[in-house]
Coordinates of C-alpha atoms in Angstrom, one line a residue:
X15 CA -106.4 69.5 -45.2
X16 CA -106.5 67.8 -48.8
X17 CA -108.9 64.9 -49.2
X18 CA -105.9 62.8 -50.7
X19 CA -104.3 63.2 -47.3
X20 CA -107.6 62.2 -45.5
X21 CA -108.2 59.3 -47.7
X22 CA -104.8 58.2 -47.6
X23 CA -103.7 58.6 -43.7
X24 CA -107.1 56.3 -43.4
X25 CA -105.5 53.0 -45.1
X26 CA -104.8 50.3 -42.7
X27 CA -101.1 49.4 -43.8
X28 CA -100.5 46.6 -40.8
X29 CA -100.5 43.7 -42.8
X30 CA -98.1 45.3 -45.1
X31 CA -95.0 46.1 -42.9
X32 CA -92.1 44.3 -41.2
X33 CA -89.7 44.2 -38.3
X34 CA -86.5 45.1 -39.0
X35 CA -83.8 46.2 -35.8
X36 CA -86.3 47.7 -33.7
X37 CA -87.8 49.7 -36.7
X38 CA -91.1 49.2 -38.7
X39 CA -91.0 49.2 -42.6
X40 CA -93.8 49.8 -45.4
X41 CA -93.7 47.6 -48.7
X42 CA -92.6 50.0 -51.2
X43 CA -94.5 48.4 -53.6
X44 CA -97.4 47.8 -51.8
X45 CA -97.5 51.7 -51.0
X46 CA -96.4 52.8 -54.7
X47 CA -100.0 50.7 -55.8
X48 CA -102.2 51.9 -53.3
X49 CA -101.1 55.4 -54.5
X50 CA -101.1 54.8 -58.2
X51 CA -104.3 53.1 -58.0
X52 CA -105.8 56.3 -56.3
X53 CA -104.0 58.3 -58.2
X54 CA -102.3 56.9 -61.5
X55 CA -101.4 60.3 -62.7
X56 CA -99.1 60.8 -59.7
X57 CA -95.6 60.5 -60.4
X58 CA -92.0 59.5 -58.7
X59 CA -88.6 61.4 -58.9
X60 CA -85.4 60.1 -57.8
X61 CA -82.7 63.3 -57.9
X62 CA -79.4 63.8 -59.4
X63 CA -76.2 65.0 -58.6
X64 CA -74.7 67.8 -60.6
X65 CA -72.3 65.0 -61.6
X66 CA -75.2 62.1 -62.4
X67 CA -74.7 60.7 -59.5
X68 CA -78.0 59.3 -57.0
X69 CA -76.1 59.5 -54.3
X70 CA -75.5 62.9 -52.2
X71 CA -71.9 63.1 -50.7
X72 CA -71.7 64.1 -47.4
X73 CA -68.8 64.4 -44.8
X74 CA -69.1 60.5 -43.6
X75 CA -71.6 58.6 -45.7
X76 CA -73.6 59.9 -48.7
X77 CA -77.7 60.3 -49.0
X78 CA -80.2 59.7 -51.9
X79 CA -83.1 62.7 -53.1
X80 CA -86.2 61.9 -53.6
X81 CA -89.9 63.5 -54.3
X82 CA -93.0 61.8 -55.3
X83 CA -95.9 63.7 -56.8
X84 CA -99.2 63.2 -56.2
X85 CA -101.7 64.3 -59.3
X86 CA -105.3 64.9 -58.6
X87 CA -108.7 66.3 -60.6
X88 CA -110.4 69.3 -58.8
X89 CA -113.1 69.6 -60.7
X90 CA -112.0 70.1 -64.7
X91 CA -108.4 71.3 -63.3
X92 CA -105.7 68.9 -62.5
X93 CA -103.5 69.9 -59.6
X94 CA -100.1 68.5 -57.9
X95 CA -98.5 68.6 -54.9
X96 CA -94.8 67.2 -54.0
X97 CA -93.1 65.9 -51.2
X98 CA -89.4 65.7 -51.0
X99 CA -87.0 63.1 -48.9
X100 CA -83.3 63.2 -48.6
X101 CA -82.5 59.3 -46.9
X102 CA -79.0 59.0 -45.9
X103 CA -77.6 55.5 -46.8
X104 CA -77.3 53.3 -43.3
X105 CA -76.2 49.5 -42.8
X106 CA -78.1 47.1 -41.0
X107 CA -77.7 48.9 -37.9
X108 CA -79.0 52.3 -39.1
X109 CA -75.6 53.7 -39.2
X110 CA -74.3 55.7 -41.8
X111 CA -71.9 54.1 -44.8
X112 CA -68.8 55.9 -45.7
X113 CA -69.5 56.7 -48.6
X114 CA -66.3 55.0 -50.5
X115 CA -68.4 51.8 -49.5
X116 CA -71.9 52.6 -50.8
X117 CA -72.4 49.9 -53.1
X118 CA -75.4 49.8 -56.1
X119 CA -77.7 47.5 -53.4
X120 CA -77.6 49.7 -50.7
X121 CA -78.6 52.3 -52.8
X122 CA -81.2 50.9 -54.6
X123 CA -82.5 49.9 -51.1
X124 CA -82.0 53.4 -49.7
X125 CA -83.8 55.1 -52.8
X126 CA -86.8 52.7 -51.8
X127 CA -87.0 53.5 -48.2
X128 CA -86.5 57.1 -49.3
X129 CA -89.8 56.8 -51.8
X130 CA -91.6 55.1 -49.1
X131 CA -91.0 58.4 -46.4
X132 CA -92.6 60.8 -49.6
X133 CA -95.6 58.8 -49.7
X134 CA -96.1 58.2 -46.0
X135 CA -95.7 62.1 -46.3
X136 CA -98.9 62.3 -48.6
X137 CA -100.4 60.6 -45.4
X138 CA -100.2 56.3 -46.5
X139 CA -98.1 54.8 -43.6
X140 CA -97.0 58.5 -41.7
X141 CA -98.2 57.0 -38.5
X142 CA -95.1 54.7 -38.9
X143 CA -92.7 57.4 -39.1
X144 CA -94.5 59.7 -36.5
X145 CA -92.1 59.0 -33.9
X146 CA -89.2 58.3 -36.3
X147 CA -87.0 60.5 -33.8
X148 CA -86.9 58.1 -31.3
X149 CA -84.8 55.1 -32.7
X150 CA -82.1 57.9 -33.2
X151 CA -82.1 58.5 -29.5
X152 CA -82.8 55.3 -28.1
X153 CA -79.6 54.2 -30.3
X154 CA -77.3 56.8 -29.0
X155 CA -78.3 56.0 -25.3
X156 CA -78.1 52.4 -25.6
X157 CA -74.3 53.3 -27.6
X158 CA -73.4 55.6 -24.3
X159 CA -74.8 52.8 -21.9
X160 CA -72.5 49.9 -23.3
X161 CA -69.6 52.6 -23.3
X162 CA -70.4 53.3 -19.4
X163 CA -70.5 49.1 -19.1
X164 CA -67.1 48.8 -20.6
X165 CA -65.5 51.3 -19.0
X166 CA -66.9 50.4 -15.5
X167 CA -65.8 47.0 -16.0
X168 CA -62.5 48.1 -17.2
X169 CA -61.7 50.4 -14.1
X170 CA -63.4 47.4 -11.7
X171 CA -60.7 44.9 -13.2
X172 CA -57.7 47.3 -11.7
X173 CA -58.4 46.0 -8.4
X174 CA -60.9 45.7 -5.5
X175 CA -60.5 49.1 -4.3
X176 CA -61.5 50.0 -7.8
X177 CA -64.4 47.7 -8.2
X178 CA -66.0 49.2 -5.1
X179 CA -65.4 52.7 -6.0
X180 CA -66.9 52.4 -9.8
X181 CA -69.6 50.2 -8.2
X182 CA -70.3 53.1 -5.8
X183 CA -70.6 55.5 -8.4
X184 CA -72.5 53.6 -10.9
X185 CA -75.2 53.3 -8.2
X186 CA -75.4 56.4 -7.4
X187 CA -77.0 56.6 -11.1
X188 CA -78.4 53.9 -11.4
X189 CA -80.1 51.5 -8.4
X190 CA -79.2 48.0 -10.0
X191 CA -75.3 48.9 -10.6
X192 CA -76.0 48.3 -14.0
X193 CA -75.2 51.0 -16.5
X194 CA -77.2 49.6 -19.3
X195 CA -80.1 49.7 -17.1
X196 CA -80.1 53.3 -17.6
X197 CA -82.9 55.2 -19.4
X198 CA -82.0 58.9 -19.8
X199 CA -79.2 60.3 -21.6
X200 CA -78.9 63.0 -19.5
X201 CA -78.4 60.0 -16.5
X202 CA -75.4 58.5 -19.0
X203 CA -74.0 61.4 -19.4
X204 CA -73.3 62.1 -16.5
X205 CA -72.3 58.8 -15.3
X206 CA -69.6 59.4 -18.1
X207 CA -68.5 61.6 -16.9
X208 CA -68.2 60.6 -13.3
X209 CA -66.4 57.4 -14.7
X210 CA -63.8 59.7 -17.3
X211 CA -62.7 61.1 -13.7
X212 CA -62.3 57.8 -11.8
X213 CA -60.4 56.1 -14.9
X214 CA -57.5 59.0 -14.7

């Protein structure tokens, strides 16, 4: 392992982040300092399109490219490693933004958060994004969960009959009756499922 990576996965970067939708952010700025104070030769890169553009169409929203280089002496030889980032441009929600609606904020923002990821890459901050998989899938459960909810509730209000059968089958799933109480996608998915057939 490089040195830069030891020294830099030990900086304590707690009193430099914020709470933001269940998610933890760096301070760009902050983490652009500590890295160009360490290493002032390293440099950022924000990518092009073919066209000029610095955002990346793709087939709902659109993403920004980004590396950052880090420059260090070895002796009388300078060397240089880069990290790359492609950050797709979300709304406050972490969804992705058709792309006809990316405006210049939300990508300035997006090129930012993209910057950050590189140098949390070089090892400032990656603790933050170690687990960066688990928003994704704690957001699609809790999306399935609230779709279970409404359509239980929708095939309860058809009549008593079908309030006690939905309410039978959400507990078989679920102890509480309460779909959103659910912690497994595999559990929600099959609830769907068992909720698609009752609703016919």
């Amino acid at each position: 392992m490089e040195s830069w990576f030891t020294e830099l996965s030990a900086i304590d970067v707690s009193e430099h982040t914020s709470e933001k939708n269940g998610l933890t952010y760096l301070s760009w700025m902050w983490a652009w300092a500590e890295l160009k104070k360490r290493y002032p030769l390293s440099y950022s890169t924000v990518h092009e399109t073919p066209e000029g553009m610095l955002v990346w169409r793709d087939p709902i929203g659109g993403h920004v490219k980004t590396s950052i280089t880090i420059v260090w002496k070895d002796g009388e030889e300078f060397k240089e490693h880069t990290v790359t980032e492609y950050l797709p441009c979300m709304d406050y929600k972490n969804k992705a933004v058709p792309y006809d609606n990316i405006d210049c904020m939300l990508v300035n923002k997006t090129i930012q958060r993209s910057l950050t990821k590189c140098i949390a890459r070089l090892g400032l901050g990656g603790y933050i994004y170690a687990k960066e998989d688990l928003p994704e899938a704690v957001n699609e459960l809790n999306d399935l969960n609230q779709l279970n909810f409404d359509l239980a509730s929708k095939i309860a209000r058809k009549s008593e009959d079908a309030k006690k059968q939905v309410g039978e089958v959400v507990r078989k799933f679920v102890a509480s009756g309460n779909p959103k109480a659910i912690k497994s996608i595999d559990v929600a998915q099959q609830l769907n499922a068992e909720l698609i057939k009752i609703n016919k």
